[in-house]
mmCIF file of C-alpha atoms in Angstrom:
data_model
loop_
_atom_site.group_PDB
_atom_site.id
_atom_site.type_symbol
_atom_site.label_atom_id
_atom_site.label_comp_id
_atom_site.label_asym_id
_atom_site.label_seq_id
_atom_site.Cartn_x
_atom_site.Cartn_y
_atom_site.Cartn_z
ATOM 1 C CA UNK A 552 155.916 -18.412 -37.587
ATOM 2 C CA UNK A 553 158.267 -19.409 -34.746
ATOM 3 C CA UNK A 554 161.822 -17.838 -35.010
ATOM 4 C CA UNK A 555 163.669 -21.443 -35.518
ATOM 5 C CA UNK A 556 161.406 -22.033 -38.548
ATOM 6 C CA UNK A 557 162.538 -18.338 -40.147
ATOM 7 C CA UNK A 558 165.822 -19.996 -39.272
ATOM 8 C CA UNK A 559 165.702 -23.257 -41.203
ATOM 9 C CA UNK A 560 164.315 -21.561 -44.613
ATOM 10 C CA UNK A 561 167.756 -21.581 -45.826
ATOM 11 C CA UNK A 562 168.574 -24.906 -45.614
ATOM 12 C CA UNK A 563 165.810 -25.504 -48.665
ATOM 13 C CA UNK A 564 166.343 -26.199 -52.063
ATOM 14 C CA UNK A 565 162.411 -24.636 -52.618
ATOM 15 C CA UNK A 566 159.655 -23.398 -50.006
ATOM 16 C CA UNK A 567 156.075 -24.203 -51.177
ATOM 17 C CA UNK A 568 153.479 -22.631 -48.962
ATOM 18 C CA UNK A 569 149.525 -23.028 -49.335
ATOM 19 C CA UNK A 570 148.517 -19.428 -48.598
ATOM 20 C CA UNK A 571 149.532 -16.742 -51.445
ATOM 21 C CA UNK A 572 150.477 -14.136 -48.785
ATOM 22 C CA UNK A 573 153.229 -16.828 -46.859
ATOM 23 C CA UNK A 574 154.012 -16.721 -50.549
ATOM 24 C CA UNK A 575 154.823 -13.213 -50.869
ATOM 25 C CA UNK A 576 156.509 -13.070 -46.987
ATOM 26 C CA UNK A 577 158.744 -15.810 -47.925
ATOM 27 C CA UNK A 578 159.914 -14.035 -51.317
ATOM 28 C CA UNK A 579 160.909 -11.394 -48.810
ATOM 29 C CA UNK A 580 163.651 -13.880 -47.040
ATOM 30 C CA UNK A 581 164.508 -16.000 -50.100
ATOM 31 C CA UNK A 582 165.083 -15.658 -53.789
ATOM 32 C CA UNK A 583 161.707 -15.575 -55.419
ATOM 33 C CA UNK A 584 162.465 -18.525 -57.853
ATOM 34 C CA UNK A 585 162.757 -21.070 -54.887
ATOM 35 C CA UNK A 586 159.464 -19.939 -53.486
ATOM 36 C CA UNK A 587 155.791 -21.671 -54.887
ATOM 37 C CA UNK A 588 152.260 -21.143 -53.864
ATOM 38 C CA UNK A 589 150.964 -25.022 -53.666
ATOM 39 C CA UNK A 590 147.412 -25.047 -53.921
ATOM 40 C CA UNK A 591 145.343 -27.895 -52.374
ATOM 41 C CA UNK A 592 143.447 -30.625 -54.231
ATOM 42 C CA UNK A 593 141.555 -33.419 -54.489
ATOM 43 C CA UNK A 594 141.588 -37.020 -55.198
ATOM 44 C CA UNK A 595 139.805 -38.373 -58.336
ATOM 45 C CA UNK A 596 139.322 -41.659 -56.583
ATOM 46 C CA UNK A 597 137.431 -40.273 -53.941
ATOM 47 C CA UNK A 598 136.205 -37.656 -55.092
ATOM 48 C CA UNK A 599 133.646 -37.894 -58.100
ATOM 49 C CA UNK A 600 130.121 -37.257 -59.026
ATOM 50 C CA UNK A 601 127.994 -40.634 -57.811
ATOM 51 C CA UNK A 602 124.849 -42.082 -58.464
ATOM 52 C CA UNK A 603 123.086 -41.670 -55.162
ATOM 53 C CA UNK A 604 120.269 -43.385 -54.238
ATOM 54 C CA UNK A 605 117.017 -42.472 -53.282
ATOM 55 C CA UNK A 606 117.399 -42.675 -49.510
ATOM 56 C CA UNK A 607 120.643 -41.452 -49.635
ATOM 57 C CA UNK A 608 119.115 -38.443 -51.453
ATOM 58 C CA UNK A 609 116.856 -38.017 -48.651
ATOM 59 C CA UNK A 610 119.124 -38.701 -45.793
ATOM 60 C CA UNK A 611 121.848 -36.343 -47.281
ATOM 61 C CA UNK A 612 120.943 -34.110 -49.257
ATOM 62 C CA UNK A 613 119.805 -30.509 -48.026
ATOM 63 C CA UNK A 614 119.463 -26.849 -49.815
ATOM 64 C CA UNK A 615 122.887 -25.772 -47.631
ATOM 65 C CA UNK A 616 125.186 -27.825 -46.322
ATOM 66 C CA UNK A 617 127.999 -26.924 -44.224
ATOM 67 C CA UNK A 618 130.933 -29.593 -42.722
ATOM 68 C CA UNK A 619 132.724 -28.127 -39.595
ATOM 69 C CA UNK A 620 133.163 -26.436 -36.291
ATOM 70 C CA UNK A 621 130.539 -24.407 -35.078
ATOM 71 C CA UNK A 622 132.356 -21.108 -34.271
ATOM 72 C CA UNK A 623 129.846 -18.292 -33.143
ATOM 73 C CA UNK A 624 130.369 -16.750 -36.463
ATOM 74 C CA UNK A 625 129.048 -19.776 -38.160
ATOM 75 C CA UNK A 626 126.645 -20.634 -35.471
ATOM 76 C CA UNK A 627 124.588 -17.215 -36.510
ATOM 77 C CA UNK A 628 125.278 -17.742 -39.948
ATOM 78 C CA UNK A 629 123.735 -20.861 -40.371
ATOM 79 C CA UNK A 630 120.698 -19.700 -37.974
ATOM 80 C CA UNK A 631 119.803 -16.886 -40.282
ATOM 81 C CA UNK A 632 119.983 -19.322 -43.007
ATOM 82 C CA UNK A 633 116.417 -21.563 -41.308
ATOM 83 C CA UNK A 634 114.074 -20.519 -43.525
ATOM 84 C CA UNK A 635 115.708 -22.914 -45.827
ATOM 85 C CA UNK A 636 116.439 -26.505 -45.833
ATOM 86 C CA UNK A 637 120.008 -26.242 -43.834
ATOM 87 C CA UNK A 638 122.390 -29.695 -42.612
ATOM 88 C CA UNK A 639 125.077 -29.364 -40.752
ATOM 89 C CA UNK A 640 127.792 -31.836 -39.417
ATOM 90 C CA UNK A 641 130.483 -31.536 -36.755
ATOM 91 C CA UNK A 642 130.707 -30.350 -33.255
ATOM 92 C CA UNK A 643 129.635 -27.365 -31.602
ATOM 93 C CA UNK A 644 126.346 -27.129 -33.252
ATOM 94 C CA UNK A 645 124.441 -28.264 -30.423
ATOM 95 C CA UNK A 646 125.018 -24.669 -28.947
ATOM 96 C CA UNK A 647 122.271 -23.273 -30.916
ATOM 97 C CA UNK A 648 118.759 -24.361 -29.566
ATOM 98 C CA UNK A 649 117.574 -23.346 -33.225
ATOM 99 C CA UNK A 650 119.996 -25.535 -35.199
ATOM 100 C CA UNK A 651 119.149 -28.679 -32.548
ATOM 101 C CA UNK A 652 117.610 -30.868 -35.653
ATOM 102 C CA UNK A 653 119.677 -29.608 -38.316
ATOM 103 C CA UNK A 654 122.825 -31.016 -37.598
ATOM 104 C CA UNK A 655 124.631 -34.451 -36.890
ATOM 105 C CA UNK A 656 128.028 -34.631 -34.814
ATOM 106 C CA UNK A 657 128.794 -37.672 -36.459
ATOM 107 C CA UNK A 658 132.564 -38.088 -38.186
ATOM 108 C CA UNK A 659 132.277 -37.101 -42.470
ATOM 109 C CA UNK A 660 135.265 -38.339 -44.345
ATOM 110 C CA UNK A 661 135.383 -40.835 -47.160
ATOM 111 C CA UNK A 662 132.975 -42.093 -49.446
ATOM 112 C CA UNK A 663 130.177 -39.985 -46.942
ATOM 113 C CA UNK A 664 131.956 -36.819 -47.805
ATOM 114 C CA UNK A 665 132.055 -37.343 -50.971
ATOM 115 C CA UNK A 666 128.064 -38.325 -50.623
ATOM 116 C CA UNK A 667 127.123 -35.351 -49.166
ATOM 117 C CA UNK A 668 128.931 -33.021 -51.866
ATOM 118 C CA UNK A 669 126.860 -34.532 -54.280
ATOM 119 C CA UNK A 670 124.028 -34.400 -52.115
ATOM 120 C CA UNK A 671 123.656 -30.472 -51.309
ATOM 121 C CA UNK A 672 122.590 -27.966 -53.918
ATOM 122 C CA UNK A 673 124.914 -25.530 -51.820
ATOM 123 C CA UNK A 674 127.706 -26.712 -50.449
ATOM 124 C CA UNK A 675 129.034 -23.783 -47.780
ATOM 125 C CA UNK A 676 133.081 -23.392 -47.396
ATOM 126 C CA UNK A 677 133.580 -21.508 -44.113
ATOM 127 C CA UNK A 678 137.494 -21.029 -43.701
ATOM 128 C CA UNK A 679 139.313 -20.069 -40.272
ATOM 129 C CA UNK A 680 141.902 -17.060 -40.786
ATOM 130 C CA UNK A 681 143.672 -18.301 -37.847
ATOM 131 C CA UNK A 682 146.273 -19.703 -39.940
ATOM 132 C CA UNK A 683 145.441 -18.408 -43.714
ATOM 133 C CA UNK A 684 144.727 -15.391 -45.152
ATOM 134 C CA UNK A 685 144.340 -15.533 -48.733
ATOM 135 C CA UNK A 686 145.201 -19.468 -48.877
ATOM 136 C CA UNK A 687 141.929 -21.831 -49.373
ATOM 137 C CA UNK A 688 141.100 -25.366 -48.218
ATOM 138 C CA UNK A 689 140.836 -28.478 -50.484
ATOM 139 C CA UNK A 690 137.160 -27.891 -50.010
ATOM 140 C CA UNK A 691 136.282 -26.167 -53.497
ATOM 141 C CA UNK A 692 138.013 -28.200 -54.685
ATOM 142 C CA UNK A 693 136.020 -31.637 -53.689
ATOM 143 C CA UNK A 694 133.029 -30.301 -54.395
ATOM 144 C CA UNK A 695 133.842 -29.263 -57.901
ATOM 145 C CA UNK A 696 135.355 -32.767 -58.889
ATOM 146 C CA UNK A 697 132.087 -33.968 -57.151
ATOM 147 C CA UNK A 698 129.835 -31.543 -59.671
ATOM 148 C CA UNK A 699 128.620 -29.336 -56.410
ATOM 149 C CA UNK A 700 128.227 -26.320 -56.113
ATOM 150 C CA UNK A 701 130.331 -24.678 -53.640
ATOM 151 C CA UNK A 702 129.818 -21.182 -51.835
ATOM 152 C CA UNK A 703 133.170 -19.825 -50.244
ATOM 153 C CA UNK A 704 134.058 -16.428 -49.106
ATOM 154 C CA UNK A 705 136.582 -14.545 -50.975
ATOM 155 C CA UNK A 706 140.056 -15.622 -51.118
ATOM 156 C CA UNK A 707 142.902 -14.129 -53.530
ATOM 157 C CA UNK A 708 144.210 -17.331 -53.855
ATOM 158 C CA UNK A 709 140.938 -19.127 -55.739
ATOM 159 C CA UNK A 710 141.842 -16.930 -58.577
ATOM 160 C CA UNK A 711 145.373 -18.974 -58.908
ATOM 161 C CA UNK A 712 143.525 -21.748 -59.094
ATOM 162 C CA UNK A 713 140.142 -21.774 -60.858
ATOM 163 C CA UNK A 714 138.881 -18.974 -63.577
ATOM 164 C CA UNK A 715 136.622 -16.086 -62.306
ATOM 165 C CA UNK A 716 133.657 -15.379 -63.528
ATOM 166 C CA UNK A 717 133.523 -19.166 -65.622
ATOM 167 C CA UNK A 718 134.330 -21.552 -62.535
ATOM 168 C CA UNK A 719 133.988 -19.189 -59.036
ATOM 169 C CA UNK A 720 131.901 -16.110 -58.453
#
């Protein structure tokens, strides 16, 4: 947090943040009761479980599927992952002589990304802690309104928002 924005918190009727800990930091400078965790979500609209077609099946779908940046975390992730059927979109990928036909660096949004949740049978959730910690992405989410199934490493905050052991494990 910069100093100025410590500065205007104040000035707020209510402070909703979308990582539980910037929850419990904030509680810290304010009174509790004008402090909310605001968890991400999804839009119905957009995202829903389709009817894909047969050659969308087979352009799309994949065992794993992950949508993102190819960090060097990820990048060894995914390559001990090639003994199974593994798609990847986004950039960076192309670093990995291993992952060269198992990823596209075309742009996912949309009706596509919404396609390819209903595609995978495992749809991976790789966050960045550079600016979370316990918050999570609309990612879970999507998939869930899309009927995936969607593998994400732990967060505190998916137990705000969906039930453990019935809906995340």
């Amino acid at each position: 947090s910069r100093p100025y924005q410590a500065a205007c918190l104040p000035l707020y009727d209510h402070v909703f943040a979308q990582d539980g800990t910037l929850v419990e930091m904030l509680r810290q400078q304010l009174p509790p009761a004008r402090v909310s965790l605001l968890g991400p979500a999804c839009d119905p609209r957009e995202h829903r479980v389709l009817d894909l077609t047969e050659e969308e099946k087979r352009d799309l779908a994949a065992d794993i599927v992950y949508l993102g940046w190819a960090y060097p975390n990820r990048l060894a992730m995914m390559e001990s992952l090639l003994e199974f059927d593994v798609r990847l979109w986004g950039l960076g990928w192309d670093a990995s002589p291993l992952l060269a036909s198992r990823f596209r660096t075309e742009p996912v949004y949309g009706l596509k990304k919404t396609k390819i949740y209903n595609a995978a049978r495992i749809l991976v959730n790789l966050q960045s802690t550079t600016y979370q910690v316990d918050g999570v992405t609309c990612r879970p989410f999507e998939v869930a309104a899309c009927g995936g199934f969607c593998l994400s490493g732990p967060k505190k905050d998916l137990a705000a928002f969906f039930e453990p052991r019935e809906e995340i494990v």
